[in-house]
PDB file of C-alpha atoms in Angstrom:
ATOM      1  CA  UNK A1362     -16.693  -7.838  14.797  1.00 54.00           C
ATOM      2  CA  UNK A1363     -13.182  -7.123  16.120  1.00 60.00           C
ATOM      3  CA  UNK A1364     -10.184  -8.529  15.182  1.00 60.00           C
ATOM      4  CA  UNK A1365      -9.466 -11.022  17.505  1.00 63.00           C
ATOM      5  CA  UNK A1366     -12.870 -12.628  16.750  1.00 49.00           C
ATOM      6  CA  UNK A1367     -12.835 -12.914  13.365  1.00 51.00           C
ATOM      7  CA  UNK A1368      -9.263 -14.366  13.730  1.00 48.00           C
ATOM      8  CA  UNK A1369     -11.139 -17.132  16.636  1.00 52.00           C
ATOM      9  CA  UNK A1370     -13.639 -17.944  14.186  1.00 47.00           C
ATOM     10  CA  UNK A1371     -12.006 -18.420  11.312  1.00 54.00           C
ATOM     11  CA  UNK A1372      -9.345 -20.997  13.068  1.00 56.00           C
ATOM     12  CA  UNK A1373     -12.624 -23.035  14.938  1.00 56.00           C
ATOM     13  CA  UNK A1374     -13.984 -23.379  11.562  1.00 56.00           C
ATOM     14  CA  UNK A1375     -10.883 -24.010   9.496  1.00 56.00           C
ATOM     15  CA  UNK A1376     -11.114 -27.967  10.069  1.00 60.00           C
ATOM     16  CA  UNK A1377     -14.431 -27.793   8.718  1.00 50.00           C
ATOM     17  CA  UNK A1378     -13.539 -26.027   5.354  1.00 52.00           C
ATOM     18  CA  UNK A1379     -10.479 -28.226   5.091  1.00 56.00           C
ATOM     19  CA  UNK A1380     -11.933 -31.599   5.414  1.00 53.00           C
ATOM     20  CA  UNK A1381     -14.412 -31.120   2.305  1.00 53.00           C
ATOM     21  CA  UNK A1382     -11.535 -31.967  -0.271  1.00 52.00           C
ATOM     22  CA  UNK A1383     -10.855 -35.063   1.660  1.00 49.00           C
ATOM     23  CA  UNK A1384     -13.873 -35.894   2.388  1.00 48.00           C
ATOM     24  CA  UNK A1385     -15.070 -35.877  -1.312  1.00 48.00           C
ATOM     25  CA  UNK A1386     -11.791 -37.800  -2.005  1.00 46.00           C
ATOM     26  CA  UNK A1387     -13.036 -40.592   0.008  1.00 45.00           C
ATOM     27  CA  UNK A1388     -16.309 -40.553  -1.528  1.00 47.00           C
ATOM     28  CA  UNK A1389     -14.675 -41.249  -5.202  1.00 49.00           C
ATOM     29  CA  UNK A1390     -12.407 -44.152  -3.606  1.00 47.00           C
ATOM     30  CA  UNK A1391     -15.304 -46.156  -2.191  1.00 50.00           C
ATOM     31  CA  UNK A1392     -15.986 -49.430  -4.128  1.00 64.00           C
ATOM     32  CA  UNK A1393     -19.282 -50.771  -5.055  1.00 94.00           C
ATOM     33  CA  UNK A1394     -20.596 -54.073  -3.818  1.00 95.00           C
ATOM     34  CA  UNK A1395     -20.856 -56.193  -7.033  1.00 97.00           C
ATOM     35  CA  UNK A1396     -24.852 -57.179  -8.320  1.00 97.00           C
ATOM     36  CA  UNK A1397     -25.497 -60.796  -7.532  1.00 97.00           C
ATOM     37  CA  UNK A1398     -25.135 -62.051 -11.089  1.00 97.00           C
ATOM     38  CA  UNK A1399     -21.205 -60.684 -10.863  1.00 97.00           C
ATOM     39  CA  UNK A1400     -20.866 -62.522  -7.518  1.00 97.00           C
ATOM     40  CA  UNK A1401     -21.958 -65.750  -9.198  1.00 98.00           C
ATOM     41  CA  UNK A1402     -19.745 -65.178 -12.127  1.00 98.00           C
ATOM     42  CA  UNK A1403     -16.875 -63.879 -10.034  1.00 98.00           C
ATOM     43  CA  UNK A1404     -17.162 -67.266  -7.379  1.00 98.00           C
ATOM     44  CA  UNK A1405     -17.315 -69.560 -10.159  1.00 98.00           C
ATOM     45  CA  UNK A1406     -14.077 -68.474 -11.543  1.00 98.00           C
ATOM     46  CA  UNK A1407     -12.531 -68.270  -8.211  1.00 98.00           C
ATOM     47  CA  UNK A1408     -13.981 -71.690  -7.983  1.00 98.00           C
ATOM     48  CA  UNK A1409     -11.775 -73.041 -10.658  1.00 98.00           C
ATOM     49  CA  UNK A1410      -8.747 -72.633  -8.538  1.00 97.00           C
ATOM     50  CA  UNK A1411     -10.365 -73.759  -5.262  1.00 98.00           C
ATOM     51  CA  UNK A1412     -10.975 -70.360  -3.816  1.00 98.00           C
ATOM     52  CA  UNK A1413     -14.356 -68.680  -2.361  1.00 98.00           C
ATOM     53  CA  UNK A1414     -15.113 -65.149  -1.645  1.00 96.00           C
ATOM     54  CA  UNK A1415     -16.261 -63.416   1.248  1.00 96.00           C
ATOM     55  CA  UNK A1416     -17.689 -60.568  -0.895  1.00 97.00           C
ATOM     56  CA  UNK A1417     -16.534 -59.276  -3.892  1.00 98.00           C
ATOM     57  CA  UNK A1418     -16.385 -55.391  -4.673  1.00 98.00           C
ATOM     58  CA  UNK A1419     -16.739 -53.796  -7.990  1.00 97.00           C
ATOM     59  CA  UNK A1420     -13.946 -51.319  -8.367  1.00 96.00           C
ATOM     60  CA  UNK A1421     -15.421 -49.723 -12.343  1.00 96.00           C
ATOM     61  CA  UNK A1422     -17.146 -51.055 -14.644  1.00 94.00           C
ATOM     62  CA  UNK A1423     -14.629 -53.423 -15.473  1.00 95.00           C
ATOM     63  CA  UNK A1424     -12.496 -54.260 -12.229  1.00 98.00           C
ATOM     64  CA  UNK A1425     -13.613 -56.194  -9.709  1.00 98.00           C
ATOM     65  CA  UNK A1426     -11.958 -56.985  -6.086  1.00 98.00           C
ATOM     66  CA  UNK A1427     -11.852 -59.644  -4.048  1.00 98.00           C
ATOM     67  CA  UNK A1428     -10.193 -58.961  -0.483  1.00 97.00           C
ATOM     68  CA  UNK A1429      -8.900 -61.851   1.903  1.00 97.00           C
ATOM     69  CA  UNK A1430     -10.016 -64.776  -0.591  1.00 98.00           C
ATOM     70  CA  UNK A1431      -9.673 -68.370   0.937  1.00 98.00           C
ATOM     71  CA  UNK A1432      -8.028 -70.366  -1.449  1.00 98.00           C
ATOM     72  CA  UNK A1433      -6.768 -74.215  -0.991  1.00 96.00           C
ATOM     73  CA  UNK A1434      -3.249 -72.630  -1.091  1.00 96.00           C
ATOM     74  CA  UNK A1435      -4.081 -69.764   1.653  1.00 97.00           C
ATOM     75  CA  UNK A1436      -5.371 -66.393   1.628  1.00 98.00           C
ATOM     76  CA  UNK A1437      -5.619 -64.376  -1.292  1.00 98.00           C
ATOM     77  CA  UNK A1438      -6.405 -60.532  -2.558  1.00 98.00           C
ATOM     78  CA  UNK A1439      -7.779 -61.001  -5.903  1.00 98.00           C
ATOM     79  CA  UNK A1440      -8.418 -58.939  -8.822  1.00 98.00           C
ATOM     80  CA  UNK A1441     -10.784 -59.917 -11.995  1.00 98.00           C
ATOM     81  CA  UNK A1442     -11.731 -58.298 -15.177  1.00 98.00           C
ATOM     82  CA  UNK A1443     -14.707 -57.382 -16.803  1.00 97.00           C
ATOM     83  CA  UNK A1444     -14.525 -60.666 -18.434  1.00 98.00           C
ATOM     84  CA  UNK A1445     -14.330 -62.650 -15.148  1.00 98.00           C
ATOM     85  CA  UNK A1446     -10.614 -63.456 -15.623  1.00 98.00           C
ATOM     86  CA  UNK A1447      -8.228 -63.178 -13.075  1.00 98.00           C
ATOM     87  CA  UNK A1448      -5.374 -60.348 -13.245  1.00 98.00           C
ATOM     88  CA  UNK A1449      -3.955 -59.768 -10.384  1.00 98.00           C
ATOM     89  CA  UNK A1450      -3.445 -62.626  -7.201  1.00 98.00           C
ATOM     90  CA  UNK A1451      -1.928 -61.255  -4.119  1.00 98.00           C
ATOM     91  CA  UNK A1452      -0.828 -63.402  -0.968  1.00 96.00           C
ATOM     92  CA  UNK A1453      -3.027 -62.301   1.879  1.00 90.00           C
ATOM     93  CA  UNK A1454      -0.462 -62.683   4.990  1.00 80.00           C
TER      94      UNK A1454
END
C-alpha cells in the first residue's frame, strides 16, 4: 500500500474511530422510562401540588425526572427521590 493511501484511509475512517467514545458517552446519559408503579407513585405526589406528568424518566435507582410538568402555577422540570419526594422544581419557560 503506498503512502498516500494509507494516509487517505486512515483520514476517511478517522470519524468512525472517533465517534465510539462519544457515542458510548451517550449511551450512559440516556434515562430510563420509569415502571408503571413509579409513574403512579411519582403522579400522585405531583398531584399534591396540582401538577401532572407527561412521562416521567428514571435517572438511577433513586432519581427520577419529570420534564415540562404542567402545574396550576405553569410549567415545571421536576426532580423526585427514591422516596417520591420532590427535590428539585425548575420553572419550565
Amino acid at each position: 500500500m503506498t503512502k498516500r493511501l494509507a494516509l487517505t484511509l486512515a483520514l476517511a475512517l478517522a470519524p468512525v474511530f472517533a465517534s465510539g467514545p462519544v457515542l458510548a458517552q451517550q449511551a450512559e446519559t440516556v434515562e430510563d422510562m420509569a415502571s408503571a408503579d413509579e409513574v403512579a407513585k411519582v403522579a400522585e405526589t405531583l398531584a399534591k401540588i396540582g401538577c401532572t406528568a407527561p412521562a416521567v424518566e428514571k435517572e438511577s435507582e433513586t432519581l427520577f425526572e419529570v420534564d415540562d410538568a404542567t402545574c396550576e402555577i405553569g410549567q415545571y422540570d421536576i426532580k423526585l427521590n427514591g422516596d417520591y419526594k420532590i427535590i428539585v422544581m425548575s420553572i419550565d419557560e
